[in-house]
PDB file of C-alpha atoms in Angstrom:
ATOM      1  CA  UNK A 445      38.194  57.693 -24.959  1.00 54.00           C
ATOM      2  CA  UNK A 446      41.668  56.195 -24.818  1.00 60.00           C
ATOM      3  CA  UNK A 447      43.029  58.846 -27.186  1.00 68.00           C
ATOM      4  CA  UNK A 448      42.067  61.574 -24.723  1.00 68.00           C
ATOM      5  CA  UNK A 449      43.711  59.685 -21.877  1.00 65.00           C
ATOM      6  CA  UNK A 450      46.916  59.229 -23.876  1.00 68.00           C
ATOM      7  CA  UNK A 451      47.269  63.018 -24.264  1.00 73.00           C
ATOM      8  CA  UNK A 452      47.209  63.738 -20.520  1.00 78.00           C
ATOM      9  CA  UNK A 453      50.324  64.106 -18.391  1.00 86.00           C
ATOM     10  CA  UNK A 454      51.750  60.949 -16.838  1.00 89.00           C
ATOM     11  CA  UNK A 455      50.091  61.086 -13.411  1.00 90.00           C
ATOM     12  CA  UNK A 456      46.690  62.029 -14.743  1.00 92.00           C
ATOM     13  CA  UNK A 457      46.893  59.325 -17.413  1.00 90.00           C
ATOM     14  CA  UNK A 458      47.780  56.701 -14.816  1.00 92.00           C
ATOM     15  CA  UNK A 459      44.941  57.897 -12.586  1.00 93.00           C
ATOM     16  CA  UNK A 460      42.537  57.712 -15.516  1.00 91.00           C
ATOM     17  CA  UNK A 461      43.481  54.158 -16.396  1.00 93.00           C
ATOM     18  CA  UNK A 462      43.283  53.143 -12.744  1.00 95.00           C
ATOM     19  CA  UNK A 463      39.834  54.703 -12.428  1.00 95.00           C
ATOM     20  CA  UNK A 464      38.737  52.785 -15.514  1.00 94.00           C
ATOM     21  CA  UNK A 465      39.810  49.586 -13.791  1.00 96.00           C
ATOM     22  CA  UNK A 466      37.963  50.685 -10.660  1.00 96.00           C
ATOM     23  CA  UNK A 467      34.697  51.355 -12.479  1.00 95.00           C
ATOM     24  CA  UNK A 468      34.637  48.471 -14.947  1.00 96.00           C
ATOM     25  CA  UNK A 469      36.391  45.948 -12.718  1.00 95.00           C
ATOM     26  CA  UNK A 470      34.157  46.795  -9.777  1.00 94.00           C
ATOM     27  CA  UNK A 471      31.013  46.485 -11.886  1.00 95.00           C
ATOM     28  CA  UNK A 472      32.154  43.172 -13.358  1.00 96.00           C
ATOM     29  CA  UNK A 473      33.099  41.747  -9.976  1.00 95.00           C
ATOM     30  CA  UNK A 474      29.829  42.929  -8.438  1.00 94.00           C
ATOM     31  CA  UNK A 475      27.874  41.108 -11.130  1.00 95.00           C
ATOM     32  CA  UNK A 476      30.022  38.020 -10.848  1.00 95.00           C
ATOM     33  CA  UNK A 477      30.191  37.819  -7.055  1.00 94.00           C
ATOM     34  CA  UNK A 478      26.519  38.654  -6.479  1.00 93.00           C
ATOM     35  CA  UNK A 479      25.626  35.076  -7.388  1.00 92.00           C
ATOM     36  CA  UNK A 480      27.751  33.797  -4.518  1.00 93.00           C
ATOM     37  CA  UNK A 481      26.675  36.453  -1.980  1.00 93.00           C
ATOM     38  CA  UNK A 482      30.203  37.874  -1.913  1.00 92.00           C
ATOM     39  CA  UNK A 483      29.262  41.462  -2.792  1.00 88.00           C
ATOM     40  CA  UNK A 484      31.520  43.010  -0.111  1.00 91.00           C
ATOM     41  CA  UNK A 485      34.562  41.649  -1.953  1.00 93.00           C
ATOM     42  CA  UNK A 486      33.678  43.805  -4.970  1.00 92.00           C
ATOM     43  CA  UNK A 487      33.459  46.859  -2.700  1.00 93.00           C
ATOM     44  CA  UNK A 488      36.789  45.961  -1.140  1.00 95.00           C
ATOM     45  CA  UNK A 489      38.308  45.647  -4.630  1.00 95.00           C
ATOM     46  CA  UNK A 490      37.016  49.088  -5.621  1.00 96.00           C
ATOM     47  CA  UNK A 491      38.441  50.765  -2.509  1.00 96.00           C
ATOM     48  CA  UNK A 492      41.782  48.932  -2.727  1.00 96.00           C
ATOM     49  CA  UNK A 493      42.344  49.650  -6.421  1.00 95.00           C
ATOM     50  CA  UNK A 494      41.305  53.274  -5.909  1.00 96.00           C
ATOM     51  CA  UNK A 495      44.253  53.973  -3.581  1.00 96.00           C
ATOM     52  CA  UNK A 496      46.834  54.231  -6.408  1.00 96.00           C
ATOM     53  CA  UNK A 497      44.419  56.493  -8.281  1.00 96.00           C
ATOM     54  CA  UNK A 498      44.305  58.801  -5.256  1.00 96.00           C
ATOM     55  CA  UNK A 499      48.097  58.889  -5.207  1.00 97.00           C
ATOM     56  CA  UNK A 500      48.345  59.722  -8.915  1.00 96.00           C
ATOM     57  CA  UNK A 501      45.671  62.408  -8.576  1.00 96.00           C
ATOM     58  CA  UNK A 502      47.524  64.013  -5.681  1.00 96.00           C
ATOM     59  CA  UNK A 503      50.741  64.078  -7.722  1.00 95.00           C
ATOM     60  CA  UNK A 504      48.901  65.615 -10.699  1.00 94.00           C
ATOM     61  CA  UNK A 505      47.364  68.253  -8.435  1.00 95.00           C
ATOM     62  CA  UNK A 506      50.815  69.073  -7.064  1.00 94.00           C
ATOM     63  CA  UNK A 507      52.113  69.609 -10.598  1.00 92.00           C
ATOM     64  CA  UNK A 508      49.204  71.960 -11.300  1.00 92.00           C
ATOM     65  CA  UNK A 509      49.914  73.992  -8.170  1.00 93.00           C
ATOM     66  CA  UNK A 510      46.942  72.697  -6.198  1.00 93.00           C
ATOM     67  CA  UNK A 511      46.927  71.141  -2.750  1.00 94.00           C
ATOM     68  CA  UNK A 512      48.244  67.600  -3.098  1.00 95.00           C
ATOM     69  CA  UNK A 513      47.126  66.674   0.410  1.00 95.00           C
ATOM     70  CA  UNK A 514      43.560  67.823  -0.062  1.00 96.00           C
ATOM     71  CA  UNK A 515      43.241  66.142  -3.437  1.00 95.00           C
ATOM     72  CA  UNK A 516      44.797  62.902  -2.227  1.00 95.00           C
ATOM     73  CA  UNK A 517      42.702  62.624   0.913  1.00 96.00           C
ATOM     74  CA  UNK A 518      39.490  63.550  -0.912  1.00 95.00           C
ATOM     75  CA  UNK A 519      40.281  61.047  -3.676  1.00 95.00           C
ATOM     76  CA  UNK A 520      40.387  58.109  -1.283  1.00 95.00           C
ATOM     77  CA  UNK A 521      36.615  57.905  -1.748  1.00 96.00           C
ATOM     78  CA  UNK A 522      36.086  56.405  -5.239  1.00 95.00           C
ATOM     79  CA  UNK A 523      33.275  58.778  -6.280  1.00 95.00           C
ATOM     80  CA  UNK A 524      35.320  61.795  -5.190  1.00 96.00           C
ATOM     81  CA  UNK A 525      38.305  60.449  -7.146  1.00 96.00           C
ATOM     82  CA  UNK A 526      36.246  60.540 -10.326  1.00 95.00           C
ATOM     83  CA  UNK A 527      35.183  64.108  -9.612  1.00 95.00           C
ATOM     84  CA  UNK A 528      38.771  65.150  -8.858  1.00 94.00           C
ATOM     85  CA  UNK A 529      39.947  63.486 -12.071  1.00 94.00           C
ATOM     86  CA  UNK A 530      37.541  65.523 -14.175  1.00 92.00           C
ATOM     87  CA  UNK A 531      38.441  68.695 -12.288  1.00 92.00           C
ATOM     88  CA  UNK A 532      42.155  68.171 -12.970  1.00 92.00           C
ATOM     89  CA  UNK A 533      41.692  67.319 -16.648  1.00 87.00           C
ATOM     90  CA  UNK A 534      42.828  70.142 -18.961  1.00 82.00           C
ATOM     91  CA  UNK A 535      39.420  70.630 -20.603  1.00 74.00           C
ATOM     92  CA  UNK A 536      37.423  71.077 -17.421  1.00 60.00           C
ATOM     93  CA  UNK A 537      35.812  74.486 -16.693  1.00 58.00           C
ATOM     94  CA  UNK A 538      37.578  74.764 -13.301  1.00 56.00           C
ATOM     95  CA  UNK A 539      40.989  74.326 -14.947  1.00 52.00           C
ATOM     96  CA  UNK A 540      40.147  76.992 -17.533  1.00 50.00           C
ATOM     97  CA  UNK A 541      39.087  79.385 -14.761  1.00 54.00           C
ATOM     98  CA  UNK A 542      42.309  78.822 -12.839  1.00 55.00           C
ATOM     99  CA  UNK A 543      44.525  79.294 -15.883  1.00 56.00           C
ATOM    100  CA  UNK A 544      42.840  82.545 -16.975  1.00 57.00           C
ATOM    101  CA  UNK A 545      43.476  84.275 -13.628  1.00 56.00           C
TER     102      UNK A 545
END
C-alpha cells in the first residue's frame, strides 16, 4: 500500500498519507474516547485533519487540469475526500477516460 503511495505525485502522496491518518487515527480515537463519552472529539479530529487533505487534493486536481475549487470544496467532507483521492489516482477508470480523449 505504501509503495503505491510513494509513486504518486507530491500533492496526491501527501493527501494519501493525510487520509490514512484521518481513517486510522479517527477510528483509533473513536474506540479510545468512546469509553469516556467523548465521541465528538474523534469526529472533530477527523474533520480537522481532513482539511490539509482537501488542500492537497485541490492542488493535485489543478495539476491534472481539473477544477481545483470544486475538488477542494467537495473534499472538505471526509468521505468525499476519499472518493476524490481515488478519482485523481493515476490508475482510476475516470483518469484513464480523461487521458484517452
